[in-house]
Amino acid sequence: MCAKILKPTDLALQGELYVPGDKSISHRAIIFGSLANGETKVTHFLDGEDCLRTISAFQAMGVSIKKEGQTVVIDGKGVSSLQEPTEPINLGNSGTTARLLLGVLAGLPYHFALYGDESLTKRPMDRVAVPLREMGAVIDGREDGKYLPLAVRGGNLNSIAFESPVKSAQVKSGVLLAGLLATGTTTVVEKTTTRDHTENMLEAFGGSLAKKDGKISINGKQQLTGTHIHVPGDISSAAFFLVAAAIKDGSRLTLKDVGLNPTRTGIIDVLNLMGVQLEVVEERSIGGEPVGSITVAYSTPHATIIDGDIIPRIIDEIPIIALLATQAKGKTIIKDAEELRFKETDRIESVVHTLKALGAEIEATQDGMIIHGNSKLHGATVTSYGDHRIGMMIAIASLIIDEDVELENEECIAVSYPSFFEDLTKILK
Ligand code: S3P
């Protein structure tokens, strides 16, 4: 394995950038397009490895899905057209494919075998397998179906009333998708709101659900109709450059047409809370999802406390927020974020180890981290641990380091942002 050397730079981040399409929305466009009748066209689709896993899973079930660059055309023939795959389905690194697909497979009268890479094989699947079993699916695997590889026999699902013990949009979405294929009305209660792209996308495909006081109800056996989905820029990818511009002297950068779904905009709230100069303009709605452009300029941030209901709204942004906090005045505390332990890596440990190796003063807690600010970071050899967001956090950290940073295992960045380094080079001026 050859490490990438990230050289010191005097350049700042300038101009405008369109980040690739949203990962969560791209996955869901493929899933709903495959369940619907009629053609679905997805534009500005995220061409990342995770979303390609969702495409190949549905292709394995006989769905015609054609991709040219960032445009995907699905020839949907409805749920009854899906076939039993003859081969095991490889989910790669993708937790979203795993949890959402399980919901769909639970509703189909076939046998499925699922496996993933080393990281996904360590991530809990029982959080979705347990409610799906309660609906009638048979799911087995290591440790009573907690971990991949899994075997699924689906079909004949009954509805359930489910209150998720974890704050997870993937779990909510897996159960809602199973509810769509079940008999009766399934309800999911969430104590803390998580991203609602599944709910929005269902409506975009002509389906319906009821939402009240954190309770979501979905009727089974709804017919969906293919549609055009234009995927907004991924705010979770934009977040890396928003923080980069905030900490790199002389920067002023605009991220264009970024998704601004309120369940995802916690990063904007955190940047505001920490005193980063930021402006959101050109706000409008595209295909049921709000979008806008975000401008950030070099700032002198200050520390804050991040906890409670904002956590699901920044869950993927915490690594880059932690980097920002190393440059802020004062002590930043992140709490209530135990879900970080179940991501591509245990992101409490991987963030803390990595930033410490780069010279930060940071400590892990059971449900978050404490970061002492105003740190002068220094060069080191560090690894992404195969986690795309740790890899991108390291690349952004290198922009404020006066020595070489050696990044091992950078290839994993292609999971969510294959053109990350090209885009970074474009805006360094
Ligand atoms: C996602 C939900 C989040 C997030 C992941 C994508 C989704 O996971 O971390 O990157 O598309 O539903 P959890 O729901 O497990 O928190």
PDB file of N, CA, C and O in Angstrom, residues 223-295:
ATOM      1  N   GLN A 223     -48.802   1.488  -4.510  1.00  0.00           N
ATOM      2  CA  GLN A 223     -48.188   1.442  -5.840  1.00  0.00           C
ATOM      3  C   GLN A 223     -47.416   2.740  -6.062  1.00  0.00           C
ATOM      4  O   GLN A 223     -47.969   3.826  -5.848  1.00  0.00           O
ATOM      5  N   LEU A 224     -46.190   2.628  -6.488  1.00  0.00           N
ATOM      6  CA  LEU A 224     -45.379   3.831  -6.739  1.00  0.00           C
ATOM      7  C   LEU A 224     -45.163   4.012  -8.232  1.00  0.00           C
ATOM      8  O   LEU A 224     -45.171   3.041  -8.994  1.00  0.00           O
ATOM      9  N   THR A 225     -44.958   5.257  -8.626  1.00  0.00           N
ATOM     10  CA  THR A 225     -44.776   5.566 -10.046  1.00  0.00           C
ATOM     11  C   THR A 225     -43.421   6.233 -10.248  1.00  0.00           C
ATOM     12  O   THR A 225     -43.060   7.157  -9.488  1.00  0.00           O
ATOM     13  N   GLY A 226     -42.694   5.777 -11.261  1.00  0.00           N
ATOM     14  CA  GLY A 226     -41.368   6.327 -11.571  1.00  0.00           C
ATOM     15  C   GLY A 226     -41.416   7.839 -11.768  1.00  0.00           C
ATOM     16  O   GLY A 226     -42.449   8.397 -12.151  1.00  0.00           O
ATOM     17  N   THR A 227     -40.296   8.499 -11.507  1.00  0.00           N
ATOM     18  CA  THR A 227     -40.270   9.961 -11.582  1.00  0.00           C
ATOM     19  C   THR A 227     -38.841  10.432 -11.883  1.00  0.00           C
ATOM     20  O   THR A 227     -37.932   9.622 -12.047  1.00  0.00           O
ATOM     21  N   HIS A 228     -38.659  11.746 -11.941  1.00  0.00           N
ATOM     22  CA  HIS A 228     -37.312  12.316 -12.114  1.00  0.00           C
ATOM     23  C   HIS A 228     -36.823  12.831 -10.762  1.00  0.00           C
ATOM     24  O   HIS A 228     -37.505  13.624 -10.127  1.00  0.00           O
ATOM     25  N   ILE A 229     -35.685  12.356 -10.327  1.00  0.00           N
ATOM     26  CA  ILE A 229     -35.089  12.849  -9.080  1.00  0.00           C
ATOM     27  C   ILE A 229     -33.784  13.551  -9.438  1.00  0.00           C
ATOM     28  O   ILE A 229     -32.882  12.935 -10.005  1.00  0.00           O
ATOM     29  N   HIS A 230     -33.697  14.853  -9.089  1.00  0.00           N
ATOM     30  CA  HIS A 230     -32.414  15.540  -9.220  1.00  0.00           C
ATOM     31  C   HIS A 230     -31.800  15.596  -7.822  1.00  0.00           C
ATOM     32  O   HIS A 230     -32.404  16.141  -6.898  1.00  0.00           O
ATOM     33  N   VAL A 231     -30.630  15.017  -7.675  1.00  0.00           N
ATOM     34  CA  VAL A 231     -30.023  14.881  -6.346  1.00  0.00           C
ATOM     35  C   VAL A 231     -29.245  16.168  -6.013  1.00  0.00           C
ATOM     36  O   VAL A 231     -28.352  16.559  -6.771  1.00  0.00           O
ATOM     37  N   PRO A 232     -29.568  16.809  -4.890  1.00  0.00           N
ATOM     38  CA  PRO A 232     -28.791  18.012  -4.511  1.00  0.00           C
ATOM     39  C   PRO A 232     -27.374  17.642  -4.074  1.00  0.00           C
ATOM     40  O   PRO A 232     -27.088  16.475  -3.780  1.00  0.00           O
ATOM     41  N   GLY A 233     -26.505  18.627  -4.015  1.00  0.00           N
ATOM     42  CA  GLY A 233     -25.141  18.402  -3.522  1.00  0.00           C
ATOM     43  C   GLY A 233     -25.194  17.903  -2.083  1.00  0.00           C
ATOM     44  O   GLY A 233     -26.087  18.265  -1.311  1.00  0.00           O
ATOM     45  N   ASP A 234     -24.231  17.063  -1.721  1.00  0.00           N
ATOM     46  CA  ASP A 234     -24.239  16.425  -0.403  1.00  0.00           C
ATOM     47  C   ASP A 234     -23.645  17.365   0.646  1.00  0.00           C
ATOM     48  O   ASP A 234     -22.441  17.665   0.624  1.00  0.00           O
ATOM     49  N   ILE A 235     -24.481  17.797   1.581  1.00  0.00           N
ATOM     50  CA  ILE A 235     -23.994  18.724   2.628  1.00  0.00           C
ATOM     51  C   ILE A 235     -22.903  18.046   3.481  1.00  0.00           C
ATOM     52  O   ILE A 235     -22.015  18.714   4.006  1.00  0.00           O
ATOM     53  N   SER A 236     -22.947  16.714   3.550  1.00  0.00           N
ATOM     54  CA  SER A 236     -21.926  16.008   4.346  1.00  0.00           C
ATOM     55  C   SER A 236     -20.568  16.059   3.643  1.00  0.00           C
ATOM     56  O   SER A 236     -19.525  16.025   4.301  1.00  0.00           O
ATOM     57  N   SER A 237     -20.568  16.123   2.306  1.00  0.00           N
ATOM     58  CA  SER A 237     -19.311  16.313   1.564  1.00  0.00           C
ATOM     59  C   SER A 237     -18.900  17.785   1.617  1.00  0.00           C
ATOM     60  O   SER A 237     -17.721  18.107   1.820  1.00  0.00           O
ATOM     61  N   ALA A 238     -19.890  18.686   1.439  1.00  0.00           N
ATOM     62  CA  ALA A 238     -19.605  20.126   1.485  1.00  0.00           C
ATOM     63  C   ALA A 238     -18.965  20.501   2.816  1.00  0.00           C
ATOM     64  O   ALA A 238     -18.096  21.386   2.880  1.00  0.00           O
ATOM     65  N   ALA A 239     -19.376  19.806   3.891  1.00  0.00           N
ATOM     66  CA  ALA A 239     -18.912  20.146   5.246  1.00  0.00           C
ATOM     67  C   ALA A 239     -17.379  20.191   5.337  1.00  0.00           C
ATOM     68  O   ALA A 239     -16.817  21.025   6.044  1.00  0.00           O
ATOM     69  N   PHE A 240     -16.702  19.293   4.594  1.00  0.00           N
ATOM     70  CA  PHE A 240     -15.229  19.269   4.657  1.00  0.00           C
ATOM     71  C   PHE A 240     -14.650  20.585   4.139  1.00  0.00           C
ATOM     72  O   PHE A 240     -13.700  21.121   4.705  1.00  0.00           O
ATOM     73  N   PHE A 241     -15.245  21.114   3.065  1.00  0.00           N
ATOM     74  CA  PHE A 241     -14.723  22.360   2.497  1.00  0.00           C
ATOM     75  C   PHE A 241     -15.196  23.582   3.289  1.00  0.00           C
ATOM     76  O   PHE A 241     -14.513  24.597   3.318  1.00  0.00           O
ATOM     77  N   LEU A 242     -16.386  23.476   3.905  1.00  0.00           N
ATOM     78  CA  LEU A 242     -16.855  24.591   4.752  1.00  0.00           C
ATOM     79  C   LEU A 242     -15.867  24.790   5.902  1.00  0.00           C
ATOM     80  O   LEU A 242     -15.457  25.916   6.200  1.00  0.00           O
ATOM     81  N   VAL A 243     -15.476  23.689   6.520  1.00  0.00           N
ATOM     82  CA  VAL A 243     -14.516  23.802   7.631  1.00  0.00           C
ATOM     83  C   VAL A 243     -13.146  24.214   7.097  1.00  0.00           C
ATOM     84  O   VAL A 243     -12.466  25.058   7.691  1.00  0.00           O
ATOM     85  N   ALA A 244     -12.760  23.668   5.941  1.00  0.00           N
ATOM     86  CA  ALA A 244     -11.452  24.033   5.366  1.00  0.00           C
ATOM     87  C   ALA A 244     -11.364  25.543   5.174  1.00  0.00           C
ATOM     88  O   ALA A 244     -10.357  26.178   5.547  1.00  0.00           O
ATOM     89  N   ALA A 245     -12.425  26.139   4.609  1.00  0.00           N
ATOM     90  CA  ALA A 245     -12.406  27.592   4.361  1.00  0.00           C
ATOM     91  C   ALA A 245     -12.382  28.366   5.676  1.00  0.00           C
ATOM     92  O   ALA A 245     -11.739  29.414   5.775  1.00  0.00           O
ATOM     93  N   ALA A 246     -13.056  27.813   6.693  1.00  0.00           N
ATOM     94  CA  ALA A 246     -13.109  28.508   7.989  1.00  0.00           C
ATOM     95  C   ALA A 246     -11.745  28.536   8.681  1.00  0.00           C
ATOM     96  O   ALA A 246     -11.439  29.465   9.426  1.00  0.00           O
ATOM     97  N   ILE A 247     -10.896  27.521   8.420  1.00  0.00           N
ATOM     98  CA  ILE A 247      -9.626  27.444   9.180  1.00  0.00           C
ATOM     99  C   ILE A 247      -8.387  27.803   8.355  1.00  0.00           C
ATOM    100  O   ILE A 247      -7.306  27.945   8.902  1.00  0.00           O
ATOM    101  N   LYS A 248      -8.559  27.913   7.028  1.00  0.00           N
ATOM    102  CA  LYS A 248      -7.379  28.201   6.195  1.00  0.00           C
ATOM    103  C   LYS A 248      -7.327  29.697   5.912  1.00  0.00           C
ATOM    104  O   LYS A 248      -8.209  30.247   5.220  1.00  0.00           O
ATOM    105  N   ASP A 249      -6.295  30.331   6.411  1.00  0.00           N
ATOM    106  CA  ASP A 249      -6.156  31.787   6.300  1.00  0.00           C
ATOM    107  C   ASP A 249      -6.338  32.269   4.856  1.00  0.00           C
ATOM    108  O   ASP A 249      -5.772  31.673   3.941  1.00  0.00           O
ATOM    109  N   GLY A 250      -7.142  33.322   4.678  1.00  0.00           N
ATOM    110  CA  GLY A 250      -7.303  33.944   3.360  1.00  0.00           C
ATOM    111  C   GLY A 250      -8.412  33.319   2.516  1.00  0.00           C
ATOM    112  O   GLY A 250      -8.620  33.724   1.376  1.00  0.00           O
ATOM    113  N   SER A 251      -9.131  32.332   3.053  1.00  0.00           N
ATOM    114  CA  SER A 251     -10.133  31.625   2.238  1.00  0.00           C
ATOM    115  C   SER A 251     -11.470  32.356   2.197  1.00  0.00           C
ATOM    116  O   SER A 251     -11.879  33.024   3.163  1.00  0.00           O
ATOM    117  N   ARG A 252     -12.151  32.186   1.067  1.00  0.00           N
ATOM    118  CA  ARG A 252     -13.559  32.574   0.927  1.00  0.00           C
ATOM    119  C   ARG A 252     -14.115  31.689  -0.175  1.00  0.00           C
ATOM    120  O   ARG A 252     -13.708  31.773  -1.338  1.00  0.00           O
ATOM    121  N   LEU A 253     -15.041  30.808   0.193  1.00  0.00           N
ATOM    122  CA  LEU A 253     -15.472  29.753  -0.716  1.00  0.00           C
ATOM    123  C   LEU A 253     -16.985  29.632  -0.711  1.00  0.00           C
ATOM    124  O   LEU A 253     -17.612  29.718   0.345  1.00  0.00           O
ATOM    125  N   THR A 254     -17.569  29.400  -1.905  1.00  0.00           N
ATOM    126  CA  THR A 254     -19.017  29.155  -1.990  1.00  0.00           C
ATOM    127  C   THR A 254     -19.264  27.738  -2.469  1.00  0.00           C
ATOM    128  O   THR A 254     -18.736  27.323  -3.510  1.00  0.00           O
ATOM    129  N   LEU A 255     -20.035  26.997  -1.731  1.00  0.00           N
ATOM    130  CA  LEU A 255     -20.468  25.651  -2.130  1.00  0.00           C
ATOM    131  C   LEU A 255     -21.855  25.806  -2.735  1.00  0.00           C
ATOM    132  O   LEU A 255     -22.786  26.255  -2.055  1.00  0.00           O
ATOM    133  N   LYS A 256     -21.984  25.455  -4.020  1.00  0.00           N
ATOM    134  CA  LYS A 256     -23.213  25.745  -4.770  1.00  0.00           C
ATOM    135  C   LYS A 256     -24.209  24.587  -4.685  1.00  0.00           C
ATOM    136  O   LYS A 256     -23.815  23.423  -4.715  1.00  0.00           O
ATOM    137  N   ASP A 257     -25.481  24.928  -4.658  1.00  0.00           N
ATOM    138  CA  ASP A 257     -26.589  23.956  -4.757  1.00  0.00           C
ATOM    139  C   ASP A 257     -26.440  22.746  -3.835  1.00  0.00           C
ATOM    140  O   ASP A 257     -26.526  21.593  -4.261  1.00  0.00           O
ATOM    141  N   VAL A 258     -26.224  23.064  -2.580  1.00  0.00           N
ATOM    142  CA  VAL A 258     -26.079  22.025  -1.556  1.00  0.00           C
ATOM    143  C   VAL A 258     -27.463  21.725  -0.958  1.00  0.00           C
ATOM    144  O   VAL A 258     -28.257  22.639  -0.742  1.00  0.00           O
ATOM    145  N   GLY A 259     -27.736  20.467  -0.660  1.00  0.00           N
ATOM    146  CA  GLY A 259     -28.997  20.093  -0.014  1.00  0.00           C
ATOM    147  C   GLY A 259     -29.090  20.728   1.367  1.00  0.00           C
ATOM    148  O   GLY A 259     -28.133  20.667   2.143  1.00  0.00           O
ATOM    149  N   LEU A 260     -30.246  21.354   1.643  1.00  0.00           N
ATOM    150  CA  LEU A 260     -30.427  22.039   2.938  1.00  0.00           C
ATOM    151  C   LEU A 260     -31.624  21.477   3.699  1.00  0.00           C
ATOM    152  O   LEU A 260     -32.330  22.204   4.402  1.00  0.00           O
ATOM    153  N   ASN A 261     -31.862  20.177   3.533  1.00  0.00           N
ATOM    154  CA  ASN A 261     -32.921  19.538   4.312  1.00  0.00           C
ATOM    155  C   ASN A 261     -32.636  19.807   5.796  1.00  0.00           C
ATOM    156  O   ASN A 261     -31.528  19.544   6.269  1.00  0.00           O
ATOM    157  N   PRO A 262     -33.639  20.338   6.544  1.00  0.00           N
ATOM    158  CA  PRO A 262     -33.379  20.714   7.945  1.00  0.00           C
ATOM    159  C   PRO A 262     -32.887  19.560   8.815  1.00  0.00           C
ATOM    160  O   PRO A 262     -32.255  19.805   9.848  1.00  0.00           O
ATOM    161  N   THR A 263     -33.148  18.309   8.415  1.00  0.00           N
ATOM    162  CA  THR A 263     -32.635  17.190   9.213  1.00  0.00           C
ATOM    163  C   THR A 263     -31.136  16.964   8.978  1.00  0.00           C
ATOM    164  O   THR A 263     -30.540  16.077   9.577  1.00  0.00           O
ATOM    165  N   ARG A 264     -30.539  17.771   8.082  1.00  0.00           N
ATOM    166  CA  ARG A 264     -29.128  17.585   7.733  1.00  0.00           C
ATOM    167  C   ARG A 264     -28.273  18.834   7.965  1.00  0.00           C
ATOM    168  O   ARG A 264     -27.063  18.785   7.750  1.00  0.00           O
ATOM    169  N   THR A 265     -28.916  19.955   8.337  1.00  0.00           N
ATOM    170  CA  THR A 265     -28.170  21.227   8.326  1.00  0.00           C
ATOM    171  C   THR A 265     -27.532  21.579   9.673  1.00  0.00           C
ATOM    172  O   THR A 265     -27.154  22.733   9.894  1.00  0.00           O
ATOM    173  N   GLY A 266     -27.384  20.600  10.546  1.00  0.00           N
ATOM    174  CA  GLY A 266     -26.750  20.874  11.841  1.00  0.00           C
ATOM    175  C   GLY A 266     -25.360  21.482  11.686  1.00  0.00           C
ATOM    176  O   GLY A 266     -24.935  22.280  12.527  1.00  0.00           O
ATOM    177  N   ILE A 267     -24.658  21.156  10.616  1.00  0.00           N
ATOM    178  CA  ILE A 267     -23.307  21.714  10.420  1.00  0.00           C
ATOM    179  C   ILE A 267     -23.367  23.245  10.300  1.00  0.00           C
ATOM    180  O   ILE A 267     -22.482  23.952  10.813  1.00  0.00           O
ATOM    181  N   ILE A 268     -24.426  23.751   9.648  1.00  0.00           N
ATOM    182  CA  ILE A 268     -24.560  25.211   9.522  1.00  0.00           C
ATOM    183  C   ILE A 268     -24.796  25.810  10.914  1.00  0.00           C
ATOM    184  O   ILE A 268     -24.192  26.830  11.282  1.00  0.00           O
ATOM    185  N   ASP A 269     -25.633  25.147  11.707  1.00  0.00           N
ATOM    186  CA  ASP A 269     -25.891  25.631  13.073  1.00  0.00           C
ATOM    187  C   ASP A 269     -24.603  25.624  13.893  1.00  0.00           C
ATOM    188  O   ASP A 269     -24.315  26.568  14.631  1.00  0.00           O
ATOM    189  N   VAL A 270     -23.807  24.552  13.764  1.00  0.00           N
ATOM    190  CA  VAL A 270     -22.561  24.462  14.550  1.00  0.00           C
ATOM    191  C   VAL A 270     -21.575  25.548  14.103  1.00  0.00           C
ATOM    192  O   VAL A 270     -20.944  26.222  14.930  1.00  0.00           O
ATOM    193  N   LEU A 271     -21.451  25.757  12.788  1.00  0.00           N
ATOM    194  CA  LEU A 271     -20.527  26.793  12.303  1.00  0.00           C
ATOM    195  C   LEU A 271     -20.961  28.158  12.836  1.00  0.00           C
ATOM    196  O   LEU A 271     -20.133  28.952  13.293  1.00  0.00           O
ATOM    197  N   ASN A 272     -22.269  28.413  12.813  1.00  0.00           N
ATOM    198  CA  ASN A 272     -22.776  29.682  13.350  1.00  0.00           C
ATOM    199  C   ASN A 272     -22.477  29.797  14.844  1.00  0.00           C
ATOM    200  O   ASN A 272     -21.986  30.833  15.314  1.00  0.00           O
ATOM    201  N   LEU A 273     -22.752  28.712  15.561  1.00  0.00           N
ATOM    202  CA  LEU A 273     -22.509  28.704  17.020  1.00  0.00           C
ATOM    203  C   LEU A 273     -21.050  28.989  17.342  1.00  0.00           C
ATOM    204  O   LEU A 273     -20.744  29.594  18.372  1.00  0.00           O
ATOM    205  N   MET A 274     -20.150  28.518  16.472  1.00  0.00           N
ATOM    206  CA  MET A 274     -18.713  28.668  16.742  1.00  0.00           C
ATOM    207  C   MET A 274     -18.161  29.966  16.155  1.00  0.00           C
ATOM    208  O   MET A 274     -16.958  30.195  16.163  1.00  0.00           O
ATOM    209  N   GLY A 275     -19.064  30.797  15.621  1.00  0.00           N
ATOM    210  CA  GLY A 275     -18.646  32.128  15.174  1.00  0.00           C
ATOM    211  C   GLY A 275     -17.977  32.152  13.816  1.00  0.00           C
ATOM    212  O   GLY A 275     -17.237  33.091  13.499  1.00  0.00           O
ATOM    213  N   VAL A 276     -18.230  31.134  12.986  1.00  0.00           N
ATOM    214  CA  VAL A 276     -17.656  31.130  11.623  1.00  0.00           C
ATOM    215  C   VAL A 276     -18.481  32.069  10.738  1.00  0.00           C
ATOM    216  O   VAL A 276     -19.710  32.089  10.806  1.00  0.00           O
ATOM    217  N   GLN A 277     -17.790  32.848   9.903  1.00  0.00           N
ATOM    218  CA  GLN A 277     -18.492  33.758   8.977  1.00  0.00           C
ATOM    219  C   GLN A 277     -19.125  32.937   7.871  1.00  0.00           C
ATOM    220  O   GLN A 277     -18.400  32.297   7.092  1.00  0.00           O
ATOM    221  N   LEU A 278     -20.447  33.006   7.777  1.00  0.00           N
ATOM    222  CA  LEU A 278     -21.156  32.101   6.870  1.00  0.00           C
ATOM    223  C   LEU A 278     -22.427  32.772   6.358  1.00  0.00           C
ATOM    224  O   LEU A 278     -23.088  33.512   7.082  1.00  0.00           O
ATOM    225  N   GLU A 279     -22.741  32.503   5.092  1.00  0.00           N
ATOM    226  CA  GLU A 279     -23.961  33.054   4.518  1.00  0.00           C
ATOM    227  C   GLU A 279     -24.615  31.991   3.635  1.00  0.00           C
ATOM    228  O   GLU A 279     -23.921  31.296   2.891  1.00  0.00           O
ATOM    229  N   VAL A 280     -25.946  31.860   3.744  1.00  0.00           N
ATOM    230  CA  VAL A 280     -26.680  30.917   2.881  1.00  0.00           C
ATOM    231  C   VAL A 280     -27.537  31.737   1.932  1.00  0.00           C
ATOM    232  O   VAL A 280     -28.299  32.593   2.365  1.00  0.00           O
ATOM    233  N   VAL A 281     -27.359  31.505   0.639  1.00  0.00           N
ATOM    234  CA  VAL A 281     -28.119  32.274  -0.362  1.00  0.00           C
ATOM    235  C   VAL A 281     -28.726  31.328  -1.396  1.00  0.00           C
ATOM    236  O   VAL A 281     -28.498  30.113  -1.348  1.00  0.00           O
ATOM    237  N   GLU A 282     -29.486  31.903  -2.320  1.00  0.00           N
ATOM    238  CA  GLU A 282     -30.095  31.161  -3.447  1.00  0.00           C
ATOM    239  C   GLU A 282     -30.901  29.972  -2.942  1.00  0.00           C
ATOM    240  O   GLU A 282     -30.854  28.880  -3.513  1.00  0.00           O
ATOM    241  N   GLU A 283     -31.638  30.162  -1.840  1.00  0.00           N
ATOM    242  CA  GLU A 283     -32.425  29.037  -1.289  1.00  0.00           C
ATOM    243  C   GLU A 283     -33.646  28.785  -2.140  1.00  0.00           C
ATOM    244  O   GLU A 283     -34.366  29.720  -2.494  1.00  0.00           O
ATOM    245  N   ARG A 284     -33.888  27.522  -2.475  1.00  0.00           N
ATOM    246  CA  ARG A 284     -35.062  27.132  -3.252  1.00  0.00           C
ATOM    247  C   ARG A 284     -35.290  25.637  -3.066  1.00  0.00           C
ATOM    248  O   ARG A 284     -34.517  24.983  -2.362  1.00  0.00           O
ATOM    249  N   SER A 285     -36.357  25.117  -3.716  1.00  0.00           N
ATOM    250  CA  SER A 285     -36.622  23.692  -3.547  1.00  0.00           C
ATOM    251  C   SER A 285     -36.442  22.994  -4.892  1.00  0.00           C
ATOM    252  O   SER A 285     -36.879  23.488  -5.917  1.00  0.00           O
ATOM    253  N   ILE A 286     -35.745  21.864  -4.876  1.00  0.00           N
ATOM    254  CA  ILE A 286     -35.621  21.060  -6.104  1.00  0.00           C
ATOM    255  C   ILE A 286     -36.126  19.667  -5.758  1.00  0.00           C
ATOM    256  O   ILE A 286     -35.563  18.994  -4.880  1.00  0.00           O
ATOM    257  N   GLY A 287     -37.188  19.236  -6.456  1.00  0.00           N
ATOM    258  CA  GLY A 287     -37.730  17.880  -6.261  1.00  0.00           C
ATOM    259  C   GLY A 287     -38.043  17.565  -4.814  1.00  0.00           C
ATOM    260  O   GLY A 287     -37.716  16.474  -4.340  1.00  0.00           O
ATOM    261  N   GLY A 288     -38.663  18.497  -4.108  1.00  0.00           N
ATOM    262  CA  GLY A 288     -39.090  18.230  -2.731  1.00  0.00           C
ATOM    263  C   GLY A 288     -37.987  18.361  -1.695  1.00  0.00           C
ATOM    264  O   GLY A 288     -38.230  18.115  -0.524  1.00  0.00           O
ATOM    265  N   GLU A 289     -36.776  18.719  -2.109  1.00  0.00           N
ATOM    266  CA  GLU A 289     -35.685  18.904  -1.132  1.00  0.00           C
ATOM    267  C   GLU A 289     -35.168  20.350  -1.253  1.00  0.00           C
ATOM    268  O   GLU A 289     -34.879  20.823  -2.356  1.00  0.00           O
ATOM    269  N   PRO A 290     -35.025  21.058  -0.112  1.00  0.00           N
ATOM    270  CA  PRO A 290     -34.474  22.421  -0.176  1.00  0.00           C
ATOM    271  C   PRO A 290     -32.989  22.412  -0.541  1.00  0.00           C
ATOM    272  O   PRO A 290     -32.248  21.525  -0.108  1.00  0.00           O
ATOM    273  N   VAL A 291     -32.583  23.373  -1.354  1.00  0.00           N
ATOM    274  CA  VAL A 291     -31.162  23.534  -1.691  1.00  0.00           C
ATOM    275  C   VAL A 291     -30.773  25.008  -1.581  1.00  0.00           C
ATOM    276  O   VAL A 291     -31.639  25.885  -1.550  1.00  0.00           O
ATOM    277  N   GLY A 292     -29.492  25.268  -1.554  1.00  0.00           N
ATOM    278  CA  GLY A 292     -29.012  26.641  -1.517  1.00  0.00           C
ATOM    279  C   GLY A 292     -27.505  26.642  -1.638  1.00  0.00           C
ATOM    280  O   GLY A 292     -26.873  25.586  -1.751  1.00  0.00           O
ATOM    281  N   SER A 293     -26.926  27.837  -1.645  1.00  0.00           N
ATOM    282  CA  SER A 293     -25.472  27.954  -1.744  1.00  0.00           C
ATOM    283  C   SER A 293     -24.946  28.533  -0.436  1.00  0.00           C
ATOM    284  O   SER A 293     -25.574  29.413   0.157  1.00  0.00           O
ATOM    285  N   ILE A 294     -23.809  28.010   0.001  1.00  0.00           N
ATOM    286  CA  ILE A 294     -23.262  28.402   1.311  1.00  0.00           C
ATOM    287  C   ILE A 294     -21.871  29.015   1.096  1.00  0.00           C
ATOM    288  O   ILE A 294     -21.012  28.385   0.480  1.00  0.00           O
ATOM    289  N   THR A 295     -21.698  30.240   1.605  1.00  0.00           N
ATOM    290  CA  THR A 295     -20.379  30.883   1.520  1.00  0.00           C
ATOM    291  C   THR A 295     -19.763  30.934   2.915  1.00  0.00           C
ATOM    292  O   THR A 295     -20.429  31.336   3.876  1.00  0.00           O
TER     293      THR A 295
END
